XYZ file of C-alpha atoms in Angstrom:
727
model
C -166.688 95.738 -109.437
C -163.635 94.167 -111.071
C -163.501 94.982 -114.803
C -162.254 91.453 -115.531
C -165.214 89.865 -113.737
C -167.748 92.281 -115.210
C -166.426 91.810 -118.711
C -166.455 88.030 -118.394
C -169.973 87.994 -116.879
C -171.409 90.179 -119.643
C -169.701 88.129 -122.364
C -171.047 84.965 -120.718
C -174.552 86.415 -120.597
C -174.476 87.083 -124.337
C -173.320 83.505 -124.977
C -176.061 82.035 -122.768
C -178.857 84.137 -124.278
C -177.721 83.127 -127.747
C -177.576 79.453 -126.731
C -181.049 79.605 -125.163
C -182.442 81.391 -128.237
C -181.055 78.630 -130.464
C -182.442 75.890 -128.204
C -185.836 77.587 -128.153
C -185.878 77.760 -131.968
C -185.157 74.021 -132.119
C -187.968 73.285 -129.661
C -190.470 75.397 -131.611
C -189.419 73.676 -134.835
C -190.028 70.244 -133.300
C -192.996 70.899 -131.003
C -194.690 74.059 -132.256
C -195.009 77.481 -130.610
C -198.110 76.424 -128.666
C -196.351 73.514 -126.936
C -196.777 73.530 -123.150
C -193.657 74.398 -121.130
C -193.035 73.496 -117.485
C -190.729 71.913 -114.981
C -192.593 68.648 -114.229
C -194.834 68.584 -111.155
C -194.063 72.150 -110.165
C -196.135 75.245 -109.618
C -195.039 78.808 -110.339
C -194.387 78.059 -114.027
C -190.696 78.835 -114.590
C -190.027 80.171 -111.074
C -187.190 82.659 -111.605
C -188.984 84.359 -114.493
C -192.356 84.241 -112.711
C -191.113 85.555 -109.384
C -189.076 88.367 -110.919
C -191.388 89.515 -113.715
C -194.796 88.073 -112.896
C -194.903 86.484 -116.374
C -196.432 82.983 -116.295
C -194.471 81.101 -118.950
C -196.900 78.444 -120.188
C -195.869 77.817 -123.804
C -192.871 78.062 -126.074
C -194.433 81.211 -127.520
C -194.252 82.788 -124.070
C -190.561 81.861 -124.015
C -189.958 83.930 -127.147
C -191.180 87.020 -125.320
C -188.943 86.321 -122.308
C -185.872 85.718 -124.495
C -186.535 89.137 -125.989
C -186.758 90.597 -122.472
C -183.480 88.926 -121.480
C -181.745 90.252 -124.589
C -183.000 93.757 -123.845
C -181.384 93.554 -120.393
C -177.934 92.831 -121.816
C -175.617 95.836 -121.483
C -173.131 96.739 -124.234
C -170.102 94.499 -124.460
C -167.234 96.123 -122.523
C -164.915 98.249 -124.617
C -161.147 98.184 -124.200
C -161.073 101.900 -123.426
C -163.320 104.384 -121.636
C -165.471 101.698 -120.071
C -167.098 102.405 -116.707
C -167.646 99.120 -114.776
C -171.124 99.813 -113.442
C -172.396 97.231 -110.962
C -175.905 97.558 -112.337
C -174.842 96.457 -115.817
C -173.285 93.280 -114.470
C -176.255 92.442 -112.264
C -178.625 92.955 -115.195
C -176.478 90.626 -117.274
C -176.648 88.080 -114.471
C -180.436 88.206 -114.318
C -180.706 87.974 -118.110
C -178.527 84.870 -117.839
C -180.940 83.216 -115.413
C -184.014 84.014 -117.546
C -182.322 82.524 -120.608
C -181.037 79.450 -118.768
C -184.451 78.703 -117.314
C -185.874 78.601 -120.841
C -182.901 76.549 -122.016
C -183.454 73.927 -119.283
C -187.228 73.880 -119.897
C -186.597 73.146 -123.586
C -184.338 70.246 -122.615
C -187.355 68.614 -120.942
C -189.092 68.795 -124.360
C -186.375 67.907 -126.873
C -183.449 66.630 -124.779
C -180.997 65.855 -123.546
C -183.369 65.215 -120.628
C -182.243 66.895 -117.358
C -183.042 63.757 -115.338
C -180.367 61.262 -116.314
C -178.304 58.921 -114.130
C -177.181 60.828 -111.039
C -178.718 64.100 -112.298
C -182.084 65.010 -110.752
C -183.240 68.125 -112.602
C -185.839 70.426 -111.068
C -187.224 69.690 -107.595
C -190.952 68.888 -107.737
C -193.568 70.402 -105.454
C -193.556 67.472 -103.014
C -189.859 68.050 -102.359
C -190.413 71.790 -102.226
C -193.026 71.437 -99.481
C -190.919 68.964 -97.499
C -187.563 70.678 -97.852
C -188.409 74.324 -98.402
C -189.892 74.715 -94.938
C -186.508 73.765 -93.470
C -185.060 77.025 -94.784
C -187.829 78.881 -92.995
C -187.711 77.184 -89.587
C -183.897 77.108 -89.470
C -183.526 73.330 -89.734
C -181.405 74.038 -92.808
C -179.327 77.178 -92.274
C -178.765 77.555 -96.041
C -177.409 75.883 -99.143
C -174.128 75.680 -101.009
C -174.379 75.869 -104.794
C -171.284 73.986 -105.911
C -169.880 74.762 -109.339
C -166.999 72.825 -110.919
C -165.044 70.069 -109.188
C -162.613 69.561 -106.334
C -158.891 68.878 -106.919
C -159.610 65.175 -106.400
C -162.431 62.864 -105.342
C -161.203 62.507 -101.744
C -161.251 66.280 -101.316
C -164.743 66.399 -102.805
C -165.940 63.916 -100.171
C -164.291 65.906 -97.384
C -165.943 69.162 -98.521
C -169.325 67.453 -98.874
C -169.075 65.963 -95.368
C -168.144 69.319 -93.868
C -171.174 70.929 -95.471
C -173.446 68.088 -94.338
C -172.176 68.376 -90.767
C -173.300 71.991 -90.784
C -176.792 70.859 -91.901
C -176.442 72.684 -95.209
C -178.012 71.493 -98.432
C -175.476 71.000 -101.223
C -176.845 71.827 -104.680
C -174.461 70.610 -107.385
C -174.212 71.829 -110.972
C -171.632 72.596 -113.681
C -168.193 71.046 -114.224
C -164.546 71.922 -114.631
C -162.967 70.602 -117.848
C -165.585 67.860 -118.060
C -165.436 66.707 -114.424
C -168.204 67.551 -111.946
C -168.282 67.529 -108.153
C -171.196 65.076 -108.203
C -169.269 62.644 -110.379
C -166.385 62.772 -107.910
C -168.758 61.878 -105.073
C -170.248 59.052 -107.110
C -166.740 57.734 -107.757
C -166.281 57.353 -103.997
C -169.647 55.704 -103.501
C -171.189 58.677 -101.673
C -174.981 58.467 -101.530
C -176.643 61.489 -103.097
C -180.208 62.723 -103.176
C -182.578 64.892 -101.176
C -182.380 62.529 -98.183
C -178.645 63.137 -97.797
C -178.872 66.833 -98.741
C -176.362 66.234 -101.563
C -178.459 67.191 -104.598
C -176.930 66.876 -108.104
C -179.124 69.057 -110.351
C -177.184 68.848 -113.615
C -173.741 68.808 -115.218
C -174.245 71.931 -117.318
C -173.729 75.354 -115.775
C -177.308 76.201 -116.752
C -178.522 73.771 -114.055
C -177.772 76.589 -111.597
C -181.329 77.794 -112.276
C -182.629 74.819 -110.299
C -180.753 76.051 -107.225
C -181.759 79.679 -107.602
C -185.283 78.757 -108.693
C -185.632 76.724 -105.491
C -184.821 79.927 -103.565
C -187.406 81.877 -105.576
C -190.044 79.248 -104.905
C -189.307 79.439 -101.172
C -189.995 83.178 -101.266
C -193.230 82.657 -103.170
C -194.414 79.697 -101.071
C -193.314 80.599 -97.555
C -192.570 84.303 -97.743
C -195.891 85.322 -99.296
C -193.988 87.354 -101.871
C -196.268 88.138 -104.833
C -195.084 87.244 -108.348
C -193.406 90.158 -110.071
C -192.255 91.844 -106.861
C -188.602 91.237 -107.672
C -187.312 93.539 -104.936
C -189.093 91.696 -102.129
C -188.121 88.355 -103.602
C -184.441 89.271 -103.732
C -184.504 90.761 -100.238
C -186.257 87.658 -98.889
C -183.489 85.515 -100.336
C -180.720 87.740 -99.028
C -182.168 87.841 -95.523
C -183.779 84.403 -95.211
C -182.204 81.916 -97.643
C -178.546 81.865 -96.662
C -176.964 80.488 -99.804
C -173.604 80.929 -101.485
C -171.766 79.767 -104.607
C -168.776 77.533 -103.970
C -166.741 77.475 -107.177
C -164.064 74.791 -107.406
C -161.545 73.919 -110.078
C -158.744 75.618 -111.992
C -160.640 78.028 -114.221
C -163.871 80.034 -114.244
C -165.625 80.263 -117.615
C -167.498 83.304 -118.875
C -170.774 81.404 -118.444
C -169.915 80.622 -114.828
C -169.072 84.291 -114.240
C -172.477 85.204 -115.667
C -174.219 82.798 -113.292
C -172.235 84.175 -110.362
C -173.449 87.654 -111.317
C -177.002 86.304 -111.299
C -176.502 84.852 -107.827
C -175.143 88.142 -106.489
C -178.555 89.681 -107.247
C -179.901 87.390 -104.510
C -177.187 88.374 -102.052
C -175.430 85.034 -102.645
C -171.624 85.558 -102.767
C -169.082 83.416 -104.615
C -166.160 81.836 -102.793
C -163.549 79.957 -104.787
C -160.151 78.309 -104.591
C -159.329 79.648 -108.077
C -157.042 82.642 -108.619
C -159.505 85.211 -109.969
C -160.072 88.906 -109.179
C -161.963 89.594 -105.952
C -164.860 91.920 -105.190
C -164.405 92.684 -101.510
C -166.479 95.810 -100.792
C -169.908 95.067 -99.354
C -173.092 96.171 -101.063
C -175.585 93.759 -102.554
C -174.251 90.827 -100.519
C -174.076 90.981 -96.737
C -170.285 90.959 -96.805
C -167.885 90.389 -99.733
C -169.206 89.488 -103.194
C -166.335 87.406 -104.603
C -163.542 85.905 -102.484
C -160.850 83.889 -104.244
C -157.707 81.824 -103.657
C -159.142 80.161 -100.560
C -157.377 76.857 -99.721
C -159.760 73.931 -100.172
C -159.183 72.763 -96.594
C -160.496 76.114 -95.316
C -163.057 76.924 -97.974
C -166.154 75.682 -96.122
C -165.416 77.826 -93.078
C -164.736 80.791 -95.356
C -168.081 80.287 -97.093
C -169.885 80.248 -93.755
C -168.111 83.442 -92.722
C -168.637 85.397 -95.947
C -172.327 84.514 -96.216
C -172.905 85.250 -92.535
C -174.369 81.795 -91.979
C -175.526 80.877 -88.503
C -174.879 77.205 -87.945
C -177.104 75.282 -85.540
C -176.000 71.834 -84.472
C -179.065 69.835 -83.514
C -177.553 66.548 -82.385
C -174.817 66.444 -79.769
C -172.023 64.006 -80.456
C -171.844 62.610 -76.921
C -172.554 59.096 -75.569
C -174.840 60.150 -72.683
C -178.358 61.623 -72.563
C -178.534 65.411 -72.673
C -181.203 67.876 -71.565
C -182.413 70.284 -68.863
C -183.622 67.366 -66.733
C -180.012 66.567 -65.831
C -178.921 70.081 -64.884
C -179.701 69.647 -61.205
C -178.075 66.200 -61.005
C -175.669 65.577 -58.130
C -172.763 63.123 -58.246
C -171.630 61.753 -54.894
C -167.991 60.953 -54.198
C -168.558 57.210 -54.352
C -170.231 57.598 -57.770
C -167.634 59.824 -59.432
C -164.939 58.741 -61.852
C -162.964 61.976 -61.438
C -163.292 65.374 -59.795
C -161.908 68.352 -61.690
C -160.602 71.374 -59.825
C -161.400 72.073 -56.211
C -159.152 73.518 -53.462
C -155.526 73.719 -54.527
C -156.130 72.147 -57.947
C -155.485 74.494 -60.915
C -158.413 74.571 -63.341
C -160.240 77.165 -65.405
C -162.860 77.942 -68.059
C -162.012 80.769 -70.417
C -163.602 82.189 -73.554
C -161.586 84.555 -75.735
C -162.206 86.345 -79.020
C -159.890 85.734 -81.959
C -159.672 86.902 -85.559
C -161.695 84.900 -88.087
C -158.633 83.252 -89.640
C -157.254 82.222 -86.233
C -160.138 79.892 -85.412
C -160.965 76.562 -87.043
C -164.615 75.840 -86.449
C -165.269 72.476 -84.844
C -161.633 71.813 -83.966
C -161.601 70.099 -80.571
C -158.299 69.064 -79.028
C -157.370 67.347 -75.791
C -153.801 68.332 -74.875
C -152.734 65.670 -72.417
C -154.301 62.418 -71.243
C -158.017 61.737 -71.601
C -160.105 59.892 -69.009
C -158.779 56.476 -69.996
C -155.309 57.523 -68.785
C -156.343 59.620 -65.754
C -156.502 57.818 -62.380
C -159.952 57.804 -60.817
C -160.562 60.220 -57.958
C -160.204 63.939 -57.130
C -157.426 66.397 -57.927
C -157.687 66.501 -61.734
C -156.537 69.693 -63.471
C -158.396 70.927 -66.522
C -158.083 74.087 -68.561
C -160.998 74.734 -70.946
C -159.911 77.239 -73.586
C -162.703 78.272 -75.947
C -161.642 80.454 -78.875
C -164.455 82.121 -80.807
C -164.784 84.461 -83.752
C -167.581 86.234 -85.537
C -168.197 89.489 -87.308
C -170.636 90.506 -84.580
C -168.553 89.179 -81.693
C -167.477 91.639 -78.996
C -165.079 91.079 -76.069
C -167.875 92.245 -73.755
C -169.748 89.051 -74.622
C -166.945 86.695 -73.520
C -167.947 86.337 -69.849
C -171.563 85.805 -70.868
C -170.601 82.827 -72.992
C -168.239 81.658 -70.270
C -170.915 81.659 -67.613
C -173.408 79.879 -69.871
C -171.062 76.894 -69.859
C -172.466 76.166 -66.394
C -175.810 75.316 -67.981
C -174.454 73.770 -71.171
C -172.194 71.280 -69.395
C -174.578 70.667 -66.515
C -177.251 69.320 -68.881
C -175.161 66.259 -69.765
C -176.109 63.238 -67.660
C -173.183 62.275 -65.486
C -171.412 65.658 -65.636
C -171.777 67.895 -62.591
C -170.690 71.518 -63.058
C -169.901 73.928 -60.255
C -168.135 77.279 -60.218
C -166.632 79.393 -62.969
C -163.502 81.161 -64.078
C -160.571 79.627 -62.157
C -162.572 78.138 -59.270
C -164.356 75.365 -61.129
C -165.203 72.054 -59.518
C -166.701 69.412 -61.792
C -167.395 65.725 -61.451
C -167.802 63.022 -64.097
C -169.662 59.939 -62.950
C -168.517 56.347 -63.261
C -171.705 55.602 -65.187
C -170.917 58.298 -67.783
C -167.352 57.002 -68.083
C -168.617 53.467 -68.726
C -170.986 54.851 -71.374
C -167.982 56.268 -73.219
C -167.969 59.888 -72.016
C -164.493 61.449 -72.238
C -162.913 64.866 -71.748
C -163.166 65.597 -75.475
C -166.955 65.386 -75.240
C -166.890 68.538 -73.098
C -165.562 70.258 -76.218
C -168.324 68.715 -78.349
C -170.969 70.125 -76.009
C -169.436 73.593 -75.960
C -169.059 73.730 -79.740
C -172.619 72.610 -80.408
C -174.310 74.730 -77.746
C -172.343 77.893 -78.534
C -173.485 77.625 -82.145
C -177.010 76.757 -81.086
C -177.439 79.531 -78.509
C -175.157 82.251 -79.864
C -175.405 81.648 -83.598
C -176.422 85.254 -84.198
C -173.066 86.370 -82.797
C -170.563 83.587 -83.474
C -169.281 82.135 -86.736
C -166.578 79.791 -85.434
C -165.891 77.926 -82.186
C -162.703 76.037 -81.366
C -162.131 74.233 -78.068
C -158.845 73.121 -76.507
C -158.879 71.084 -73.294
C -155.646 70.954 -71.279
C -155.367 68.041 -68.833
C -151.728 68.339 -67.730
C -151.330 70.260 -64.486
C -148.218 72.069 -65.705
C -150.050 73.298 -68.833
C -152.987 74.571 -66.791
C -150.699 76.384 -64.357
C -148.770 77.957 -67.230
C -151.935 79.257 -68.898
C -153.551 80.475 -65.685
C -151.296 83.531 -65.487
C -152.630 84.971 -68.756
C -156.173 83.804 -68.060
C -156.255 85.528 -64.674
C -154.854 88.688 -66.233
C -157.809 88.621 -68.648
C -160.241 88.218 -65.757
C -158.631 91.228 -64.051
C -158.913 93.286 -67.210
C -162.619 92.489 -67.443
C -163.155 93.579 -63.825
C -161.318 96.825 -64.525
C -163.957 97.795 -67.081
C -166.324 98.574 -64.237
C -164.034 100.989 -62.438
C -165.545 104.438 -62.298
C -169.131 103.195 -62.576
C -171.358 103.386 -59.506
C -174.788 102.082 -58.591
C -176.004 105.661 -58.365
C -174.922 106.403 -61.950
C -177.374 103.949 -63.518
C -181.130 103.487 -63.276
C -181.086 99.872 -64.363
C -179.666 96.776 -62.700
C -179.626 93.268 -64.207
C -180.660 89.872 -62.947
C -178.865 86.564 -63.316
C -180.905 83.381 -62.848
C -178.502 80.817 -64.282
C -178.298 78.924 -60.992
C -182.012 78.506 -60.390
C -181.702 74.871 -61.510
C -180.397 74.003 -58.042
C -181.393 77.144 -56.124
C -184.971 77.835 -57.335
C -185.549 80.903 -55.160
C -182.199 82.569 -55.809
C -181.720 85.607 -58.037
C -178.517 87.594 -58.356
C -179.096 91.317 -58.643
C -176.052 92.590 -60.490
C -175.093 96.254 -60.161
C -172.013 98.240 -61.198
C -170.681 97.935 -57.641
C -171.840 94.387 -56.929
C -171.061 91.631 -59.426
C -172.764 88.264 -59.474
C -171.820 85.901 -56.654
C -169.794 83.748 -59.033
C -167.565 86.677 -59.979
C -168.041 86.161 -63.707
C -171.131 88.325 -64.324
C -170.594 92.061 -63.973
C -173.128 94.781 -64.683
C -171.669 95.191 -68.165
C -171.935 91.437 -68.665
C -175.577 91.492 -67.610
C -176.249 94.312 -70.051
C -174.466 92.449 -72.863
C -176.263 89.220 -71.955
C -179.630 90.904 -72.298
C -178.638 92.329 -75.694
C -177.577 88.875 -76.911
C -180.624 87.057 -75.567
C -183.537 89.298 -74.526
C -185.406 86.329 -73.029
C -182.382 84.834 -71.265
C -181.161 84.786 -67.657
C -180.029 88.430 -67.655
C -183.052 90.700 -67.456
C -183.154 94.457 -66.813
C -184.406 95.553 -63.395
C -185.687 99.107 -63.217
C -184.714 100.367 -59.739
C -187.785 102.520 -59.336
C -188.584 104.411 -56.137
C -186.112 104.175 -53.264
C -187.330 102.176 -50.270
C -184.165 102.410 -48.162
C -181.065 103.979 -49.690
C -178.763 102.857 -46.843
C -179.757 99.200 -47.103
C -179.944 99.265 -50.891
C -183.634 98.544 -51.386
C -185.826 99.832 -54.213
C -189.370 99.076 -55.229
C -188.219 97.725 -58.574
C -185.635 95.306 -57.158
C -187.987 94.064 -54.442
C -190.792 93.485 -56.944
C -188.478 91.630 -59.304
C -187.111 89.442 -56.484
C -190.614 88.686 -55.198
C -191.894 87.517 -58.567
C -188.685 85.781 -59.607
C -188.285 83.841 -56.346
C -191.679 82.199 -56.688
C -192.979 84.778 -54.210
C -190.830 83.374 -51.409
C -188.851 86.590 -50.761
C -190.472 89.969 -50.271
C -187.361 92.145 -50.156
C -183.599 92.070 -50.462
C -180.958 94.512 -49.271
C -178.043 94.842 -51.642
C -175.768 96.505 -49.076
C -176.414 94.556 -45.875
C -175.404 91.196 -44.460
C -177.660 91.599 -41.431
C -180.963 92.901 -42.834
C -182.624 90.914 -45.637
C -179.324 89.939 -47.297
C -179.299 88.734 -50.878
C -179.702 84.991 -51.268
C -176.944 82.700 -52.491
C -176.857 79.792 -54.931
C -173.740 77.661 -54.604
C -171.338 79.209 -57.095
C -170.147 82.065 -54.872
C -166.430 82.783 -54.769
C -166.503 83.775 -51.099
C -168.684 83.512 -48.001
C -168.864 86.192 -45.328
C -170.032 85.183 -41.846
C -170.538 87.237 -38.708
C -168.217 86.622 -35.729
C -170.394 87.957 -32.871
C -167.581 88.203 -30.330
C -165.535 90.460 -32.625
C -168.315 92.783 -33.831
C -167.101 91.962 -37.322
C -167.188 89.375 -40.075
C -164.824 86.785 -41.469
C -164.452 86.066 -45.193
C -163.438 82.688 -46.589
C -162.952 81.691 -50.203
C -163.567 78.373 -51.910
C -159.881 77.439 -52.017
C -159.461 77.503 -48.226
C -160.196 73.986 -46.961
C -159.257 74.372 -43.291
C -161.431 75.220 -40.274
C -162.452 78.871 -39.976
C -162.917 80.972 -36.818
C -166.711 80.585 -36.992
C -166.323 76.856 -36.338
C -167.285 75.734 -39.843
C -165.269 74.879 -42.945
C -166.177 76.395 -46.303
C -168.116 73.280 -47.345
C -170.317 73.422 -44.228
C -170.847 77.154 -44.622
C -171.847 76.634 -48.244
C -174.591 74.254 -47.151
C -175.816 76.838 -44.647
C -175.754 79.807 -47.011
C -176.494 78.254 -50.424
C -179.642 76.932 -52.027
C -181.420 80.276 -52.265
C -181.647 80.806 -48.496
C -181.799 84.277 -46.956
C -179.653 83.955 -43.828
C -178.922 87.169 -41.850
C -175.297 87.243 -40.746
C -174.154 85.056 -43.664
C -173.711 85.970 -47.318
C -172.191 84.550 -50.475
C -170.462 86.997 -52.808
C -167.698 87.520 -55.353
C -164.112 88.509 -54.676
C -164.757 91.676 -56.679
C -167.425 92.784 -54.201
C -164.838 92.950 -51.398
C -163.174 95.867 -53.168
C -166.443 97.739 -53.654
C -167.289 100.806 -51.594
C -170.796 99.308 -51.338
C -169.590 96.092 -49.663
C -172.044 95.689 -46.713
C -171.951 99.489 -46.479
C -175.175 99.493 -44.437
C -173.376 97.523 -41.710
C -170.061 99.378 -41.620
C -168.506 98.211 -44.861
C -164.973 96.917 -45.290
C -164.120 97.986 -41.739
C -166.133 94.972 -40.497
C -163.713 92.452 -42.081
C -161.626 90.968 -39.244
C -160.347 87.661 -40.705
C -159.661 86.048 -44.081
C -157.257 83.397 -45.384
C -153.715 84.629 -46.009
C -153.791 83.539 -49.676
C -156.991 85.479 -50.329
C -155.599 88.519 -48.540
C -152.504 88.407 -50.745
C -154.532 87.897 -53.901
C -156.739 90.928 -53.198
C -154.062 93.030 -51.489
C -153.876 95.786 -54.096
C -157.650 96.160 -54.311
C -158.194 96.052 -50.536
C -155.459 98.580 -49.820
C -156.854 101.008 -52.387
C -160.454 100.703 -51.130
C -159.344 100.976 -47.489
C -157.448 104.200 -48.250
C -160.516 105.632 -49.981
C -162.548 104.829 -46.851
C -159.925 106.365 -44.526
C -158.802 103.036 -43.012
C -155.068 103.276 -42.325
C -152.845 100.203 -42.629
C -156.048 98.171 -42.754
C -154.757 95.103 -44.572
C -152.337 94.313 -41.755
C -155.176 94.593 -39.247
C -157.073 91.720 -40.836
C -156.186 88.464 -39.103
C -155.506 85.284 -41.043
C -154.900 81.619 -40.203
C -151.246 82.281 -39.364
C -152.188 84.433 -36.347
C -155.734 83.367 -35.433
C -157.704 80.166 -35.896
C -160.527 80.689 -33.410
C -162.875 83.566 -32.743
C -161.124 84.284 -29.426
C -157.761 84.465 -31.178
C -159.206 86.826 -33.768
C -160.459 89.142 -31.026
C -157.055 89.092 -29.312
C -155.353 90.030 -32.577
C -157.860 92.819 -33.195
C -157.130 94.322 -29.811
C -153.424 94.053 -30.444
C -153.612 95.964 -33.791
C -156.490 98.252 -32.783
C -158.909 97.033 -35.474
C -161.573 99.669 -36.370
C -164.461 97.180 -35.908
C -163.865 97.390 -32.138
C -165.359 100.893 -32.027
C -168.151 100.435 -34.557
C -171.802 100.219 -33.509
C -172.978 96.712 -32.569
C -173.978 94.618 -35.579
C -177.175 93.416 -33.874
C-alpha cells in the first residue's frame, strides 16, 4: 500500500469518527438517547453496521456503542519515521469510516440537514431495493459506479454518465470537489436523474457513500442469504457478485475521500481516478488493481470496466430490423437483394484479433469507405470485417471461435444472409432491410453487442472496423491470411491417434438440421475455421455451446474412421437420421455437409479418382457441374457417397480420404487452388511417397472434361491409374 494513501485514509477516518461522534452528541441532546434511529422505510437497521457486526442499531444509545467500536478500530496515526504501511490498518480505518458515516447520516434524518433535499435522494427504501437489487443478481445490471467529486465540466459529466448508462450500469453519485458535485453538473445540463434512469444522486457530502455501499450490503443480505454479522461472506459476496467501483473525479482527493476509498476496497471495489495521486497496482483484496490514477476522462469509463473486471451485456441491439433466431435460416434471392458481399473473385474477409487493453476502444465502430447509400446495388461488393478484442482472460486460441460465431450472430438479423467464413464469405443484404435503414455499420453494432453478450466472461472490449473499399480489403488480406495460416500451423504434429476426444460443431444446423461436423486434429471443420484446438477452446468458453466433446470409445472400423462414440453422437445429434459416419472415406458413409465448406470433392468414375473444386472457382468442372450445383447436391446435411464437402486444410492431412487411397486419388483441381496449397500438397505428397505429384494433378488449363482429365493422367502416369477401383 502507498504510504501517502494509507496516511491520508487513516487521518480521514479519525476526522470522520470525530465528526460522527459530535453529530451523535447533538442528536442525543435534542432527541434523547432512546430516540429511534433508522433509514426510512428500510429493513436491516443501519445496513453496513448490521451486515458486518450483526448489531441491530435501533436507537441513538446503540449508536454510542458503535461509535466506540469504530474508534477502537482506528490504527495509530502514521509516524514520520519507522512506520510500516500495513494493508490491514488501512482497511480497518476504512471500515471504521463507514460505521461512523452511517451513524452520521442517520442522525441527519433526525436533526438535519435532511438527506432528501432537492436533487438528493438519500437512502434507497425497501421498495426500490426489491425492484433494483434483483438486477444485480440476475445480471440485468452488471454493477454500479460510485462517483465521487465532479467532472472537469458539465459536458464531460454528461458524456461520462451516458457511457455508464449505455453499459447498463447504475451510477450512484455522492461527494463533491471544491463545492461542485457530479449530480449538480448533470442537473445543469437538464439530465434526468433518479432510479428510473439509473443516475442516482444520494448526497453531496462524502458521507453519502454509505448509501452506495449499504445498498451492496443489503443485496448480500436480501439475495445472497448472508446472515448478519458474517462480514467475511458479505464482503466476498460483494467482491464476486456486486461489480462496483469508485470513480473519483476532480483535481484533489481529500483525506475523507481517501478513507471512504479504503472502506470500498474492503468490498473489492477499486478506485479509478483522473487525479494525479499514488497508485496501488498489486492485486490482493480487489480482483485486479486497487487504485489507478491519472486516467484521461475520455478513457476513464473503459478503464473502470477493465479494472473491476466488469462483464458488460448489451440487451438491446441498435439496428433497424428485427433480430432473433427465427431469421437465421432466412434466404435472400437475387431479385430481393440490395447487395451481395464477397463471392468468387471478390475480396472479403471476417477476422478477429486480440489486442492489448489500451489498444481497443470499446464500442468504437467505424466504416472505412462508402456505406450502403453510396454502394451500387448488386453483387461484387468487397467487405473486410476487422474485429479487435481485448480482455484479461482473452487468449489467441479463442479468436477463431469468436470468428465462427459471427455466422450465427449476423444471420439472426432479418434481411442479412450470412454464408462462409474467413476469406470466403458471401453475404447478402435485402432491399427490405436497406429500406428499413440497415447499413454496413449495423454489422458492427451486432458484433459488438453479441460478443459482449455471449463472451462477456472472456472479453472486456470490442472494437469493429468495416472496410468497404476493394483496395483496402486486398491490402489487409495479406496479413489476415498469414494469421489464418499461423492458426492452422498450431495443429501440426497432432494426430487423431494422439487424442481420445474429438469435438463437434453444430453451428450450421440452422439450415442443415441433420449435419454435424466431427472435428479432429487431422480433420478441421468443413468451413476451415474450426480446428480441433478451436473446438476444445470453444467448449471451455461455452460448455453448452456448439462445440461438444465426443469420446471416441471403442473402434468400429479403424480404416474408415468409425468409433462407437462418434457414431452414437452423430445418431443422436442428427435427429436419429444417420446411424454412422466414416471420417476417412468419401465412398462409405461419408460425413455430411452443411453449406459453408471451402471445397467439394467429387468422384470422377472414368479416372478412378476424384476432383476437388473450391468456392472461388465459378467455371464448369470435369464432373459436369459447377460449384453452385455441386453445393446443392452435397449440402443440407445429406450423406452422399462419392461427394464430400471439406476444408482446404483437410487436403494436406494424411487422413484425407485415407480409406479410399488418400491424396493419390486427387486427379483435378483449379489452378488457383493448386497454387494456393502447393507447399502443403507437395509436403504431404512427399510424406506419402508420391513423387512430383503436384504436377500430375490436372487443372482447367489442361483438362476441362472427364475424358481430358483421363488423357492427362495417362500422359503423366498418375498414381490413381493403378489403385484399386473406388467402387
